[in-house]
Amino acid sequence: MYRLKLYGDFTKADWLSILKIKEEEIPQSFILHGEWEHEWNISYWKKILQEEQWIPSWNAIIGEYNKQRIGFANVFGGPIAASIAHRFAVLGTNRFIQTGYFGGLSHEIRYGDIFIVTAAVMEDGVSHWYLPNEKTVYADEMLVEKAVKYCEEKNYKYITGTVFSTGAIMAETGGLAKEWANQGYIGVDMETATTFAVAKRFNKKAVSLLNLSDHISKGDTLYSNNEDRGILEERTDERIREIALHLSELK
């Protein structure tokens, strides 16, 4: 009897064959960046991950940085994050670093702060497929500690706490934001819970480093940008990339 084999059944050998790669080409770490401007991000990371590059998909690049094999993917929302994290977790990538942006829910957070996520609430619509009996998924403690230590050594401002991951940014309302803030969440994003859940399902490590894009609790939205805020966001992006690469190189 013919047995249909689908993506969730694919083994490491299957993915190696599908991607036409050798085992030594698998990155030890993968950085997933939550943003829709994939073309700009891929071009930027081509300059960082230079040697022996290969493109596993339209939104990803794998190359070398300081003699370490590292992957980068531009993802927007849980389904795209999972499509990258799942494949490479099965292939053997051991470390996943989510970066990107979040809407601020806590009045403690300031533009320019780095949000080191310790846990994510699983309302993204994807993570529950990987961890069906859980509502919150946690970052790897060692990666959190290393990120905090790096920030303190560099004197980078940071905050730790829980993010609320949603799958529908345009469905967010002021009432929902107030409810999430009252529950003590630092911010809201779209990818962290997915990346954490996939990593946990396959016994891999994950952390998330996020940049404040809009302070919801103070009345800001993505469409109320100003020049000073843009400068802070760009500087924080640079610092997050720096930390992500540092974590990617850890033994």
Coordinates of C-alpha atoms in Angstrom, one line a residue:
M1 CA 0.0 0.0 0.0
Y2 CA 1.4 3.4 -1.0
R3 CA 2.1 5.7 2.0
L4 CA 2.0 9.4 1.4
K5 CA 5.1 11.1 3.0
L6 CA 4.6 14.8 3.9
Y7 CA 6.8 17.5 5.3
G8 CA 6.3 16.5 8.9
D9 CA 7.5 13.0 8.1
F10 CA 10.7 14.2 6.3
T11 CA 13.9 13.1 8.0
K12 CA 17.4 14.7 7.9
A13 CA 18.3 12.5 4.9
D14 CA 15.2 13.7 3.1
W15 CA 16.0 17.4 3.6
L16 CA 19.7 16.9 2.6
S17 CA 18.4 15.3 -0.6
I18 CA 15.7 17.9 -1.3
L19 CA 18.1 20.8 -0.7
K20 CA 21.0 19.0 -2.5
I21 CA 23.5 19.8 0.2
K22 CA 26.1 18.0 2.2
E23 CA 26.0 17.7 6.0
E24 CA 28.9 20.1 6.4
E25 CA 26.9 22.9 4.8
I26 CA 24.3 22.9 7.6
P27 CA 24.7 26.0 9.8
Q28 CA 25.3 25.6 13.5
S29 CA 23.2 28.7 14.2
F30 CA 20.3 30.4 12.4
I31 CA 19.2 34.0 12.8
L32 CA 15.5 34.6 11.9
H33 CA 14.6 38.3 11.4
G34 CA 10.9 39.2 11.7
E35 CA 10.2 41.9 9.1
W36 CA 8.6 42.2 5.7
E37 CA 11.5 44.0 3.8
H38 CA 13.2 40.7 2.8
E39 CA 15.1 42.0 -0.2
W40 CA 16.9 44.7 1.8
N41 CA 17.7 42.3 4.6
I42 CA 19.0 39.5 2.4
S43 CA 21.3 42.0 0.5
Y44 CA 22.6 43.3 3.9
W45 CA 23.4 39.9 5.2
K46 CA 25.1 38.8 2.0
K47 CA 27.8 41.3 3.0
I48 CA 28.1 39.8 6.5
L49 CA 28.0 36.1 5.6
Q50 CA 30.4 36.1 2.7
E51 CA 32.3 32.9 2.1
E52 CA 30.7 29.8 0.5
Q53 CA 27.2 31.3 0.4
W54 CA 24.2 29.3 -0.7
I55 CA 20.5 30.2 -0.9
P56 CA 18.2 27.6 0.5
S57 CA 15.0 29.6 -0.3
W58 CA 14.0 33.1 -1.5
N59 CA 14.2 34.6 2.0
A60 CA 17.3 33.0 3.4
I61 CA 21.1 32.9 3.0
I62 CA 23.8 30.7 4.6
G63 CA 27.4 31.6 4.7
E64 CA 30.4 32.0 7.0
Y65 CA 31.2 34.6 9.6
N66 CA 34.5 34.3 11.5
K67 CA 34.8 30.7 10.2
Q68 CA 31.5 29.7 11.6
R69 CA 28.6 28.6 9.4
I70 CA 25.6 30.7 10.1
G71 CA 22.2 31.1 8.4
F72 CA 20.0 34.2 8.1
A73 CA 16.3 34.3 7.1
N74 CA 13.9 37.1 6.8
V75 CA 10.6 35.9 8.2
F76 CA 7.2 37.6 8.7
G77 CA 4.8 35.9 10.9
G78 CA 4.7 32.4 12.4
P79 CA 4.2 30.3 9.3
I80 CA 7.3 31.7 7.5
A81 CA 9.4 31.4 10.7
A82 CA 8.3 27.8 11.1
S83 CA 9.1 26.9 7.5
I84 CA 12.8 27.9 8.1
A85 CA 13.2 26.7 11.7
H86 CA 11.5 23.3 11.2
R87 CA 13.7 22.4 8.2
F88 CA 17.0 23.4 9.8
A89 CA 16.1 21.9 13.2
V90 CA 15.6 18.6 11.5
L91 CA 18.8 19.0 9.6
G92 CA 20.7 19.6 12.8
T93 CA 21.0 23.4 13.4
N94 CA 21.3 23.6 17.2
R95 CA 20.7 27.3 17.8
F96 CA 17.9 29.7 16.7
I97 CA 18.1 33.4 17.3
Q98 CA 14.9 35.4 16.6
T99 CA 15.3 39.1 15.9
G100 CA 12.9 41.7 14.7
Y101 CA 10.4 44.1 16.3
F102 CA 7.7 44.4 18.9
G103 CA 5.0 46.7 20.0
G104 CA 5.6 48.0 23.5
L105 CA 3.1 47.1 26.3
S106 CA 5.2 48.0 29.3
H107 CA 5.8 51.6 30.4
E108 CA 9.3 50.4 31.6
I109 CA 10.5 49.9 28.0
R110 CA 12.1 52.8 26.1
Y111 CA 13.1 53.3 22.4
G112 CA 16.6 52.0 22.1
D113 CA 16.2 49.3 24.7
I114 CA 16.9 45.7 23.6
F115 CA 14.2 43.3 24.6
I116 CA 15.7 39.9 25.6
V117 CA 12.7 37.6 25.6
T118 CA 12.6 34.9 28.3
A119 CA 9.2 33.5 27.4
A120 CA 6.5 33.8 24.7
V121 CA 2.7 33.4 25.0
M122 CA 1.6 31.1 22.2
E123 CA -1.2 33.0 20.4
D124 CA 0.6 33.0 17.0
G125 CA -1.5 30.2 15.4
V126 CA 1.5 28.0 14.7
S127 CA 3.4 27.2 17.9
H128 CA 0.5 25.0 19.2
W129 CA 1.1 22.6 16.3
Y130 CA 4.5 21.9 17.8
L131 CA 3.6 22.1 21.5
P132 CA -0.1 21.3 21.6
N133 CA -0.4 21.1 25.4
E134 CA 1.4 24.3 26.3
K135 CA 0.4 28.0 26.4
T136 CA 3.8 29.6 27.1
V137 CA 7.2 28.6 25.7
Y138 CA 10.5 29.5 27.1
A139 CA 13.9 30.7 25.8
D140 CA 17.1 28.8 26.4
E141 CA 18.4 30.0 29.8
M142 CA 22.0 29.9 28.8
L143 CA 21.4 32.1 25.7
V144 CA 19.5 34.6 27.8
E145 CA 22.3 34.7 30.3
K146 CA 24.9 35.2 27.5
A147 CA 22.8 38.0 25.9
V148 CA 22.3 39.8 29.2
K149 CA 26.1 39.5 30.0
Y150 CA 27.0 40.9 26.6
C151 CA 24.6 43.9 27.0
E152 CA 26.0 44.6 30.4
E153 CA 29.6 44.4 29.2
K154 CA 28.8 46.8 26.3
N155 CA 26.6 49.0 28.5
Y156 CA 23.6 48.4 26.2
K157 CA 20.2 49.1 27.7
Y158 CA 18.0 46.0 27.8
I159 CA 14.9 44.5 29.5
T160 CA 13.9 40.9 30.0
G161 CA 10.4 39.4 30.2
T162 CA 7.6 37.8 28.3
V163 CA 6.3 38.7 24.8
F164 CA 2.8 38.0 23.6
S165 CA 3.0 36.4 20.1
T166 CA 0.0 37.0 17.8
G167 CA -0.7 35.9 14.3
A168 CA -2.7 38.9 13.2
I169 CA -1.1 42.3 13.7
M170 CA -4.0 44.1 12.0
A171 CA -6.5 42.7 14.4
E172 CA -4.9 44.3 17.4
T173 CA -7.0 46.9 19.2
G174 CA -6.4 49.3 22.1
G175 CA -8.6 47.1 24.3
L176 CA -6.5 44.0 23.6
A177 CA -3.2 45.9 24.1
K178 CA -4.5 47.2 27.5
E179 CA -5.4 43.6 28.5
W180 CA -2.0 42.3 27.5
A181 CA -0.3 45.1 29.4
N182 CA -2.3 44.4 32.5
Q183 CA -1.1 40.8 32.4
G184 CA 2.5 42.0 32.6
Y185 CA 3.7 41.3 29.1
I186 CA 6.6 43.5 27.9
G187 CA 5.4 43.6 24.3
V188 CA 3.7 41.9 21.4
D189 CA 5.3 40.3 18.3
M190 CA 4.5 37.7 15.6
E191 CA 7.3 35.2 15.5
T192 CA 9.0 34.5 18.8
A193 CA 6.6 31.8 20.1
T194 CA 6.8 30.0 16.8
T195 CA 10.6 29.9 16.8
F196 CA 10.8 28.9 20.4
A197 CA 8.2 26.1 19.9
V198 CA 9.9 24.6 16.9
A199 CA 13.2 24.7 18.7
K200 CA 11.8 23.0 21.8
R201 CA 10.0 20.4 19.7
F202 CA 13.3 19.3 18.2
N203 CA 15.3 19.8 21.4
K204 CA 17.2 22.9 20.1
K205 CA 18.1 26.2 21.8
A206 CA 16.4 29.5 21.0
V207 CA 16.4 33.1 22.2
S208 CA 14.8 36.3 20.9
L209 CA 16.2 39.8 20.7
L210 CA 13.7 42.4 19.8
N211 CA 13.6 46.1 18.9
L212 CA 10.8 48.5 20.0
S213 CA 9.1 49.6 16.8
D214 CA 5.9 51.2 18.2
H215 CA 5.1 51.9 21.9
I216 CA 1.5 50.8 21.8
S217 CA 0.8 51.6 25.5
K218 CA 1.9 55.2 24.9
G219 CA -0.3 55.7 21.8
D220 CA 2.4 55.1 19.1
T221 CA 1.8 52.9 16.0
L222 CA 3.9 51.9 13.1
Y223 CA 2.6 54.9 11.3
S224 CA 3.6 57.5 13.8
N225 CA 7.3 57.5 13.1
N226 CA 9.6 60.5 13.8
E227 CA 13.2 61.1 12.9
D228 CA 14.6 60.6 16.4
R229 CA 12.8 57.3 16.8
G230 CA 14.1 56.1 13.4
I231 CA 17.7 56.8 14.5
L232 CA 17.3 54.9 17.7
E233 CA 15.7 52.0 15.9
E234 CA 18.5 51.8 13.4
R235 CA 21.2 51.9 16.2
T236 CA 19.3 49.2 18.1
D237 CA 19.1 47.0 15.0
E238 CA 22.9 47.2 14.7
R239 CA 23.4 46.2 18.3
I240 CA 21.0 43.3 18.0
R241 CA 22.8 42.1 14.9
E242 CA 26.0 42.3 16.9
I243 CA 24.6 40.3 19.8
A244 CA 23.0 37.7 17.5
L245 CA 26.3 37.1 15.8
H246 CA 28.0 36.8 19.1
L247 CA 25.5 34.2 20.3
S248 CA 25.9 32.4 17.0
E249 CA 29.6 31.9 17.5
L250 CA 29.3 30.4 21.0
K251 CA 30.6 26.9 21.4

